[in-house]
mmCIF file of C-alpha atoms and ligand atoms in Angstrom:
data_model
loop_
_atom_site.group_PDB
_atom_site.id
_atom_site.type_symbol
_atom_site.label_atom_id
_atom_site.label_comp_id
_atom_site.label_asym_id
_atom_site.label_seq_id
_atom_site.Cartn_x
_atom_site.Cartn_y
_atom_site.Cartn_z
ATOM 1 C CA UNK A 21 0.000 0.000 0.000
ATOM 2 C CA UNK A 22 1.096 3.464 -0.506
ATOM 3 C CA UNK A 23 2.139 5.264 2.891
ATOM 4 C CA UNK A 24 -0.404 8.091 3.124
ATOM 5 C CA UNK A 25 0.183 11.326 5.133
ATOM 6 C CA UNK A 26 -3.718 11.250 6.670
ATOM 7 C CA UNK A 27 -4.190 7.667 6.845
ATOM 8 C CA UNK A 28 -3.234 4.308 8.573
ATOM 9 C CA UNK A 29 -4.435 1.781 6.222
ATOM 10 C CA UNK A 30 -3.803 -1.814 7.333
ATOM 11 C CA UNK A 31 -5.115 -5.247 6.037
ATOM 12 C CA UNK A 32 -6.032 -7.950 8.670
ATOM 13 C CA UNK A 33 -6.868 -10.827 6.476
ATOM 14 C CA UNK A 34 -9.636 -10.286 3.989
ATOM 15 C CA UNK A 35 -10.360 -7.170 5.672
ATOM 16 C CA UNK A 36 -8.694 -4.019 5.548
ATOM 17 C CA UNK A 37 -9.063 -1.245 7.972
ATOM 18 C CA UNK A 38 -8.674 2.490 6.913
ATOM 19 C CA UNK A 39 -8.483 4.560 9.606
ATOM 20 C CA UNK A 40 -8.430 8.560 9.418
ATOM 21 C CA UNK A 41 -5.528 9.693 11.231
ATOM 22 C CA UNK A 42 -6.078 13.525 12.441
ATOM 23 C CA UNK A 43 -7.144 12.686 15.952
ATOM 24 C CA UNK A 44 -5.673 16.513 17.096
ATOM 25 C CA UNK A 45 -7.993 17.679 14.758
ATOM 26 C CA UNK A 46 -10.985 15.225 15.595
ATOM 27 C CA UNK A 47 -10.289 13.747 12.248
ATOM 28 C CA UNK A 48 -11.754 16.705 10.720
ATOM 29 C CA UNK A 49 -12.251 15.467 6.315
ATOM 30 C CA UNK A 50 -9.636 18.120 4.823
ATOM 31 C CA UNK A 51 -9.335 17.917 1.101
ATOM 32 C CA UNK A 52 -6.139 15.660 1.545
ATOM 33 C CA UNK A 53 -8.143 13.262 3.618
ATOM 34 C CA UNK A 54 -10.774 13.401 1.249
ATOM 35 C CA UNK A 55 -8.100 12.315 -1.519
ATOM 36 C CA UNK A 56 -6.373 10.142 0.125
ATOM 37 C CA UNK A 57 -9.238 7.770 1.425
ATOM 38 C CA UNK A 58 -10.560 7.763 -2.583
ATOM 39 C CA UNK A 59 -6.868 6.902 -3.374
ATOM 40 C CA UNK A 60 -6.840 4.028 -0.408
ATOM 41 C CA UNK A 61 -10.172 2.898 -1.975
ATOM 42 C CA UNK A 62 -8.827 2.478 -5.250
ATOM 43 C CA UNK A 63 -5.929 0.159 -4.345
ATOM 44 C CA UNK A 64 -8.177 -1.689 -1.881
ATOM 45 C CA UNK A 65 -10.784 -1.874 -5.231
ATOM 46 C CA UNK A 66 -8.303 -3.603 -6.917
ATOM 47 C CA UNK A 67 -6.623 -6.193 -4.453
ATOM 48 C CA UNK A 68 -8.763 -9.563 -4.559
ATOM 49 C CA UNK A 69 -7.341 -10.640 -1.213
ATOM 50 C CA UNK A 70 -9.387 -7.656 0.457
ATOM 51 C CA UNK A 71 -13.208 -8.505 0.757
ATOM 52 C CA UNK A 72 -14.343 -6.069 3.309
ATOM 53 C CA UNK A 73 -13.435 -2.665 4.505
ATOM 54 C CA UNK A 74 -13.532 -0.876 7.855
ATOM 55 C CA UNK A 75 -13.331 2.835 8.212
ATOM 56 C CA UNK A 76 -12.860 4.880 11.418
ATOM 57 C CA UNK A 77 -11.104 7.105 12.982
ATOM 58 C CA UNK A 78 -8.361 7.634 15.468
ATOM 59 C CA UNK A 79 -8.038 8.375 19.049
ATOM 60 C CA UNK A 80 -10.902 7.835 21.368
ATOM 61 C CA UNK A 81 -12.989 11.429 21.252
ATOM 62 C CA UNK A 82 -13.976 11.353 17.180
ATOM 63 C CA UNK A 83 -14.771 9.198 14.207
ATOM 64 C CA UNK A 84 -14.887 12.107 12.446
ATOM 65 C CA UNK A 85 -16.650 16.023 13.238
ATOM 66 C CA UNK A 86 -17.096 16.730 10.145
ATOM 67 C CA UNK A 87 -15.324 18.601 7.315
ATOM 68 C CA UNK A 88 -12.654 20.884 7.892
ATOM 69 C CA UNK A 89 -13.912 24.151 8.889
ATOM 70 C CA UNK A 90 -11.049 26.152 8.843
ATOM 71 C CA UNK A 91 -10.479 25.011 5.104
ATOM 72 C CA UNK A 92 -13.946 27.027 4.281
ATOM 73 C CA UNK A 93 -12.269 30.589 4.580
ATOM 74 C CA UNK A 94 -12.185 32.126 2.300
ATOM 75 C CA UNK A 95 -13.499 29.116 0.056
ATOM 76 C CA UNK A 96 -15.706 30.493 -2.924
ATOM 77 C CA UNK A 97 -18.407 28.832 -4.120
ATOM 78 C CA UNK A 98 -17.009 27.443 -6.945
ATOM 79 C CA UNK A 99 -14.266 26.003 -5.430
ATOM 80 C CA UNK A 100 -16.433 24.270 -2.952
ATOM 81 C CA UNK A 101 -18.488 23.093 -5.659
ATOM 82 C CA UNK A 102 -15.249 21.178 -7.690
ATOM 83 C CA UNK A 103 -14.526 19.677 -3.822
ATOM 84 C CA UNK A 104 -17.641 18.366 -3.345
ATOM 85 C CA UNK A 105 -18.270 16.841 -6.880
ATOM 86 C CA UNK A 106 -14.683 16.272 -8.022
ATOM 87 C CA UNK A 107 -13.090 13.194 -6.882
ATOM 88 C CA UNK A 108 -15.838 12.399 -3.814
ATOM 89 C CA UNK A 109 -14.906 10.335 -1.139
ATOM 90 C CA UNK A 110 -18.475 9.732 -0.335
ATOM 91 C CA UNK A 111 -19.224 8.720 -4.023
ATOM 92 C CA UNK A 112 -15.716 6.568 -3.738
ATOM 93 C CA UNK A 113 -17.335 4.748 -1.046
ATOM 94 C CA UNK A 114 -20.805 4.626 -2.077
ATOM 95 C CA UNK A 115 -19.973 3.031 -5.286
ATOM 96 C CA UNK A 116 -16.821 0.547 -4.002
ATOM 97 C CA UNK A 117 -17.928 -2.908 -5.078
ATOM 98 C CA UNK A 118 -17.081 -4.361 -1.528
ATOM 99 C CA UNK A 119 -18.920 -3.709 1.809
ATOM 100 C CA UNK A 120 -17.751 -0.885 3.695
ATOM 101 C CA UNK A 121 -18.608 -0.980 7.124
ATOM 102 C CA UNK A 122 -18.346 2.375 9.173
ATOM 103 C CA UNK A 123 -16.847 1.564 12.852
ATOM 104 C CA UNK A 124 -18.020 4.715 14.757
ATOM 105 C CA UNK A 125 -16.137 5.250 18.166
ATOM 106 C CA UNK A 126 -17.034 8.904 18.514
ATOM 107 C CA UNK A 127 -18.292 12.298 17.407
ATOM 108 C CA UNK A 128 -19.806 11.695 14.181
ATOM 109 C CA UNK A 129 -20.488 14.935 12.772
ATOM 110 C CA UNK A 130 -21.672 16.650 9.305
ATOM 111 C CA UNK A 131 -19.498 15.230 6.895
ATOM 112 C CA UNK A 132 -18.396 12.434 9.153
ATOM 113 C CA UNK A 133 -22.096 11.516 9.443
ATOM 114 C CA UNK A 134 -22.331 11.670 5.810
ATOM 115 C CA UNK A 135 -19.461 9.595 5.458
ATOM 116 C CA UNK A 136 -20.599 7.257 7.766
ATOM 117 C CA UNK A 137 -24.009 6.933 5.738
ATOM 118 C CA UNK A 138 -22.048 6.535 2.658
ATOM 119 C CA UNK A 139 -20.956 3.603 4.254
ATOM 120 C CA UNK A 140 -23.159 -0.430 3.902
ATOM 121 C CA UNK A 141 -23.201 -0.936 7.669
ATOM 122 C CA UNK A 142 -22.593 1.453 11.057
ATOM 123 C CA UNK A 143 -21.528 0.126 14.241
ATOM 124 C CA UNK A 144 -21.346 2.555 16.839
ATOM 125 C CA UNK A 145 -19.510 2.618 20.127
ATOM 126 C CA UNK A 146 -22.147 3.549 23.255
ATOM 127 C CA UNK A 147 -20.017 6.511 23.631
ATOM 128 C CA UNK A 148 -20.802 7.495 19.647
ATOM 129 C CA UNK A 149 -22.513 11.227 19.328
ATOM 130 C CA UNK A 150 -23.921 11.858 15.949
ATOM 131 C CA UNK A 151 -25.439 14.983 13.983
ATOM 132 C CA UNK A 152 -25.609 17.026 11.393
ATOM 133 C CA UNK A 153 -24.649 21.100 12.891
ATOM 134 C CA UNK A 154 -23.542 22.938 9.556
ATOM 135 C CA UNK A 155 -26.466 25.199 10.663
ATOM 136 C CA UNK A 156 -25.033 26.427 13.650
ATOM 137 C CA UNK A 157 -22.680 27.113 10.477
ATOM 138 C CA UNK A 158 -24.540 29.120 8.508
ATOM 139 C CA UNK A 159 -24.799 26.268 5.801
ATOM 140 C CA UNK A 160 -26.308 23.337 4.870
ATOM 141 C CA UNK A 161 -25.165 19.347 4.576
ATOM 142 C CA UNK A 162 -23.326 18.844 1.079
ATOM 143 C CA UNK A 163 -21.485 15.775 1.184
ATOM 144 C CA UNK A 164 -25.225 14.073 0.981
ATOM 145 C CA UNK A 165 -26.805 14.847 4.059
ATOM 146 C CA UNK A 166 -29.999 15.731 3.041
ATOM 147 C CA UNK A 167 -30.663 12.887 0.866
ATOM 148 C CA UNK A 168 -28.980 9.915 3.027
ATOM 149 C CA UNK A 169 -30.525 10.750 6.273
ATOM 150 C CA UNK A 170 -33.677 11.667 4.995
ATOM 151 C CA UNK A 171 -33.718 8.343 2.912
ATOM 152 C CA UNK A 172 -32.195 6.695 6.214
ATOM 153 C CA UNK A 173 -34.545 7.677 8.863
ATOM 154 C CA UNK A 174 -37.031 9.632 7.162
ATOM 155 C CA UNK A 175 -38.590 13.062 6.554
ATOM 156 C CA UNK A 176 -39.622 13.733 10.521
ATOM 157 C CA UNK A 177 -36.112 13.104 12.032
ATOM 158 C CA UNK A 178 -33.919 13.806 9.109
ATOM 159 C CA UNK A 179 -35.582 17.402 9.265
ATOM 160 C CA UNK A 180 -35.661 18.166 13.235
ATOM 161 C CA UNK A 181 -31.672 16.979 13.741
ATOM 162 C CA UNK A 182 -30.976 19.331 9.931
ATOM 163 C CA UNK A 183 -32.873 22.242 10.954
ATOM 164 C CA UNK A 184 -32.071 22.229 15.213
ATOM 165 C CA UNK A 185 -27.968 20.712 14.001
ATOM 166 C CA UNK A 186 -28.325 18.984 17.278
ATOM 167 C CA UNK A 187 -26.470 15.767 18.572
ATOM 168 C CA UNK A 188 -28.044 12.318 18.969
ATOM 169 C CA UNK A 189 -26.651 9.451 21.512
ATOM 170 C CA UNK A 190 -25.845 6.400 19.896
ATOM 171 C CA UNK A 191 -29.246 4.647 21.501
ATOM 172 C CA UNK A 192 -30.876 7.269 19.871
ATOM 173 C CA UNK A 193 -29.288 6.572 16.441
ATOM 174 C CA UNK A 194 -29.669 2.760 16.639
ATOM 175 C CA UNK A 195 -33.692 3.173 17.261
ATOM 176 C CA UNK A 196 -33.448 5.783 14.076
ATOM 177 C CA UNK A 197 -32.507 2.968 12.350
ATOM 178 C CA UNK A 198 -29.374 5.548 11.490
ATOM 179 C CA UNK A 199 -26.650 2.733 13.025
ATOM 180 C CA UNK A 200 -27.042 -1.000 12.761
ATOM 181 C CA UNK A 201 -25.541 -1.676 16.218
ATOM 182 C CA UNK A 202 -24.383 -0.217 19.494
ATOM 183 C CA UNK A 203 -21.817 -1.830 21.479
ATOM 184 C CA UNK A 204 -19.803 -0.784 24.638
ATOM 185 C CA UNK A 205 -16.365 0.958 23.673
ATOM 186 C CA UNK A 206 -14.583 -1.709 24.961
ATOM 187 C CA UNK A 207 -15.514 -4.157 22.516
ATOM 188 C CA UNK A 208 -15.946 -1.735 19.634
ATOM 189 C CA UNK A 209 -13.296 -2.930 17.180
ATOM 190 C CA UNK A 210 -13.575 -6.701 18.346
ATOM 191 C CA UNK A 211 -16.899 -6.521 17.624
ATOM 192 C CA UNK A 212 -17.032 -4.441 13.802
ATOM 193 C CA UNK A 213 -14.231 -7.238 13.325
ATOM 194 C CA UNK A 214 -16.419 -10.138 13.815
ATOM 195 C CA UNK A 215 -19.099 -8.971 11.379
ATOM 196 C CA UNK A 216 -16.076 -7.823 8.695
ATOM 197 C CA UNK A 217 -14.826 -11.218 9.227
ATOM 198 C CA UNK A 218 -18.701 -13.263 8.651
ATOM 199 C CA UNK A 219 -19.417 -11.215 6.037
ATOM 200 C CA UNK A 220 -15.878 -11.816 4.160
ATOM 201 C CA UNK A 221 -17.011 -15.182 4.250
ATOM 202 C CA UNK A 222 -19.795 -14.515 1.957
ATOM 203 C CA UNK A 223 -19.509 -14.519 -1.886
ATOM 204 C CA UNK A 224 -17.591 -11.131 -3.318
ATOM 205 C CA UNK A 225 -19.585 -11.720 -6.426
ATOM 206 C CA UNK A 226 -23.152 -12.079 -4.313
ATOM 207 C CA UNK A 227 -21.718 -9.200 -1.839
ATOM 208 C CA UNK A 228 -21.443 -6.908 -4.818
ATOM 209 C CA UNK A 229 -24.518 -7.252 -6.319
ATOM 210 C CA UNK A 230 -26.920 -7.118 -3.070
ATOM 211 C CA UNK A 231 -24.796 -3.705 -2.451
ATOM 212 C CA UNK A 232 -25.644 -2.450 -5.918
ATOM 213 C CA UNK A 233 -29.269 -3.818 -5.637
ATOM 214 C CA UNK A 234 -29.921 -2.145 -2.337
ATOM 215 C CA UNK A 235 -28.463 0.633 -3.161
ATOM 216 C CA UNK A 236 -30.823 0.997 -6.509
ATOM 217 C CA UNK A 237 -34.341 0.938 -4.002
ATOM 218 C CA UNK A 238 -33.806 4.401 -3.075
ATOM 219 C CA UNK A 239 -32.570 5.487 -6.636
ATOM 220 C CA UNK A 240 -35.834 4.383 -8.621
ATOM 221 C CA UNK A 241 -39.090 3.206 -8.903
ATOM 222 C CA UNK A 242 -39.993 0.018 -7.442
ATOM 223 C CA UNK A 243 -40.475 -1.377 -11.117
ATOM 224 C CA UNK A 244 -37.345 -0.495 -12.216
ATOM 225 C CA UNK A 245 -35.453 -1.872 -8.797
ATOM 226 C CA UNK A 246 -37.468 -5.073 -9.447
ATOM 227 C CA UNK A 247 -36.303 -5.279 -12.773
ATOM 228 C CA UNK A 248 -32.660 -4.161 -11.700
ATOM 229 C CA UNK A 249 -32.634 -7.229 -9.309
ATOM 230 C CA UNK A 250 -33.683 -9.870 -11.538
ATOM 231 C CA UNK A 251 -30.827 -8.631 -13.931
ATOM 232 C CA UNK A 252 -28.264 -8.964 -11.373
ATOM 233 C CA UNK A 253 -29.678 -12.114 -9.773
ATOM 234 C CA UNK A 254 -29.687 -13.886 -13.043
ATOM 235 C CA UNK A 255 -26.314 -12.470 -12.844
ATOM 236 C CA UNK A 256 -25.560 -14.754 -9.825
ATOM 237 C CA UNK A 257 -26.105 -17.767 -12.273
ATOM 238 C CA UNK A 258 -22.614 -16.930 -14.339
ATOM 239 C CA UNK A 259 -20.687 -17.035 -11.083
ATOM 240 C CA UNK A 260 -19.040 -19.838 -9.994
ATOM 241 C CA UNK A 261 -19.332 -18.526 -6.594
ATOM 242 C CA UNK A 262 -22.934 -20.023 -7.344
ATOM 243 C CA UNK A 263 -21.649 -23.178 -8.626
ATOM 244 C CA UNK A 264 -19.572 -23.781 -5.462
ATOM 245 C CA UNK A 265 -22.614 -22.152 -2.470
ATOM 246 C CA UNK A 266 -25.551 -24.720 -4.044
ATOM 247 C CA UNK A 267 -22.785 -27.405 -4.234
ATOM 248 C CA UNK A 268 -21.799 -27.058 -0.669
ATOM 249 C CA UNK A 269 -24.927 -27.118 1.048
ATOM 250 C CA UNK A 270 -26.312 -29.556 -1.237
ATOM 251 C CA UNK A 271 -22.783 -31.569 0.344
ATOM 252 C CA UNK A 272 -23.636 -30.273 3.821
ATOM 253 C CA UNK A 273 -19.913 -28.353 4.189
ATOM 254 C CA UNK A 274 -19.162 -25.283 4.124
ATOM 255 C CA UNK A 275 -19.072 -22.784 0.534
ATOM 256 C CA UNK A 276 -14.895 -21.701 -0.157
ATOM 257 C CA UNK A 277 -16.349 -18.642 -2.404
ATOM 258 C CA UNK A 278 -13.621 -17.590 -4.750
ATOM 259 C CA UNK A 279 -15.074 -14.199 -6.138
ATOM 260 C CA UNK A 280 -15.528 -15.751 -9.649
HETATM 261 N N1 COA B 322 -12.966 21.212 11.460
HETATM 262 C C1 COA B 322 -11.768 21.681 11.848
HETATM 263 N N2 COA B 322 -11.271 21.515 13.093
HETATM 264 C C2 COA B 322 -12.061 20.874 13.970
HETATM 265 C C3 COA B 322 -13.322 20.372 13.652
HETATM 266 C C4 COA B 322 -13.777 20.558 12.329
HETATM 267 N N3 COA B 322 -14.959 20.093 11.896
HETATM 268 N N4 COA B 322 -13.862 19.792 14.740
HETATM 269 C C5 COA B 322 -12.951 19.920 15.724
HETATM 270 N N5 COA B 322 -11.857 20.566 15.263
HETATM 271 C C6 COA B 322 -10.632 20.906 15.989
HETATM 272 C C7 COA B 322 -10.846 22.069 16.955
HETATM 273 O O1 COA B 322 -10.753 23.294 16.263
HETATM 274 C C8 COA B 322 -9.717 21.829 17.927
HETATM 275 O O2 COA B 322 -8.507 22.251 17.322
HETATM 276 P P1 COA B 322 -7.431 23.135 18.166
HETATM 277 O O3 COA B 322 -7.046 22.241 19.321
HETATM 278 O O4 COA B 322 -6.332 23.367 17.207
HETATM 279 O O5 COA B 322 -8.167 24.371 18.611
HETATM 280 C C9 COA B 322 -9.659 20.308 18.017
HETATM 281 O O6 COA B 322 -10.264 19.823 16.815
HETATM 282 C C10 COA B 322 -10.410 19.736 19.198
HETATM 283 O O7 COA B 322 -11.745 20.196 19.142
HETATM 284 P P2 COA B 322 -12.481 20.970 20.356
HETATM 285 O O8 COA B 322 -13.563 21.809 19.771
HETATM 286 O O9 COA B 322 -11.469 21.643 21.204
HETATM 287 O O10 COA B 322 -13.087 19.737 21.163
HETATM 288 P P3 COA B 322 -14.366 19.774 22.124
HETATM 289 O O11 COA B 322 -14.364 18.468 22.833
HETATM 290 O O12 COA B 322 -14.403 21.017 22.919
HETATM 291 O O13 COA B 322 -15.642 19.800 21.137
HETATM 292 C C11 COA B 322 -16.935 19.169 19.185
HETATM 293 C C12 COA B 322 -15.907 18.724 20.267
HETATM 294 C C13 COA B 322 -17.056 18.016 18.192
HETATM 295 C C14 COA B 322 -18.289 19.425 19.836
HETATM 296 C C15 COA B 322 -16.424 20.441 18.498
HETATM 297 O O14 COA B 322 -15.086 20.233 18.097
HETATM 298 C C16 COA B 322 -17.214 20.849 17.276
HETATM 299 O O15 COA B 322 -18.310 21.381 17.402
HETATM 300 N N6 COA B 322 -16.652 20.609 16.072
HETATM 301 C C17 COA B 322 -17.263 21.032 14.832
HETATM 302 C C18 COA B 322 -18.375 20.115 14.430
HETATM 303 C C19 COA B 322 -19.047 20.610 13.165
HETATM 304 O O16 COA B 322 -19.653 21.658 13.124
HETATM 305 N N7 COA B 322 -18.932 19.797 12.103
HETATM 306 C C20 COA B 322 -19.575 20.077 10.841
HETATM 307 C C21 COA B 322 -18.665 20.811 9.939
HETATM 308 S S1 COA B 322 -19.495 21.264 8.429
#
């Protein structure tokens, strides 16, 4: 892996853990960070061995609070606008044909929260504080905040925590349905680990195509997502991935899924 200036990157067998290393700063997403984690996700796109990814962030106060105010001074609009829809790390993310599992162990904030969304799966630490405050800013989300929460936890909530910028406890979040779990601090990373690990198991072929199925339900109509996911599950049916999961339980052992 290339040795990034914002970024620990480590594999631990087929899962690789990115971790956003600005802990002074609360991991705050300046536009290096923002490059760098797209540049991390390209060389973890193409490495086979690597089935799942983990992002978080370091120390023990912040995943990440957001994006880097003091970079928006003197900022104009423009330039904001090539940030945001240039290379996106959100986009990166959102479209990375592997699971990508956000492992939340503190303030998650604005553009940490929409990073976080961008992510498959959350798992938050108990200690985990989440919102979106840009309006205490002056501005509004960006980095997909208004369309990922909304779309996460609907209209009511996504509108009260955007409009008050407020923070949410982690319980809070899980009963949103904005986190998948909540576990104590403690056992945080053991914990994301386990489910990285079970879910590595799975097929990469079938793991890519249930990510890019779910993700089409909140990008179309139902007929067209139905129609998307018969196309990719007749999909399933050129894999041998397929071959070898109908195979093994038709054997009673367990599937070795290549990613073919
Ligand atoms: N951008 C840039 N720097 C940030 C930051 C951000 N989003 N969030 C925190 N930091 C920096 C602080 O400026 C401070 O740096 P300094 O030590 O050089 O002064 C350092 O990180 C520690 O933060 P601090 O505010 O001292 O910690 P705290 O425990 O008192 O408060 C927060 C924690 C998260 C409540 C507070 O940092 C905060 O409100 N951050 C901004 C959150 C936000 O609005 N995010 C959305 C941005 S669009």
């Amino acid at each position: 892996m290339a040795a990034y200036e914002t970024l620990i990157v480590e594999r631990r067998g087929r899962v690789a853990v990115i971790t956003i290393n600005r802990p002074d700063k609360l991991n705050a997403l300046n536009i290096k960070t923002r490059e760098e984690g797209a540049a991390a996700l390209d060389e973890l796109r193409e490495d086979a061995e690597v089935r799942v990814v983990i992002i978080t962030g370091a120390g023990e106060k912040a995943f990440i609070a957001g994006a880097d105010i003091a970079e928006f001074q003197g900022r104009t609009a423009v330039t904001q606008r090539d940030v945001m829809t240039g290379r996106s790390l959100f986009t990166a993310i959102d479209t990375f044909p592997k699971p990508v599992i956000a492992m939340i162990n503190g303030f998650c904030l604005g553009g940490g929260n929409e990073l976080a969304m961008a992510c498959d799966l959350r798992v938050a630490s108990e200690r985990a504080k989440f919102g979106q405050p840009e309006i205490n800013l002056g501005i509004i989300p960006g980095g997909g905040g208004t369309q990922r929460l909304t779309h996460l936890v609907g209209e009511t909530r996504a509108m009260e925590l955007m409009l008050t910028g407020d923070m949410i406890d982690a319980q809070t979040a899980h009963q949103l349905g904005l986190v998948n779990m909540v576990v104590p601090a403690a056992d945080l990373e053991a914990k994301t680990m386990e489910l990285a690990n079970r879910i590595a198991e799975k097929s990469p072929v079938a793991l890519r195509l249930v990510k890019e199925a779910v993700k089409t339900a909140a990008r179309s109509s139902l007929d067209e997502g139905l129609r998307r996911e018969i196309d990719l599950f007749a999909l399933c049916f050129s894999s041998e991935d397929k071959d070898e999961g109908v195979k093994a339980f038709l054997e009673k052992r367990k599937p070795d899924f290549k990613g073919k």
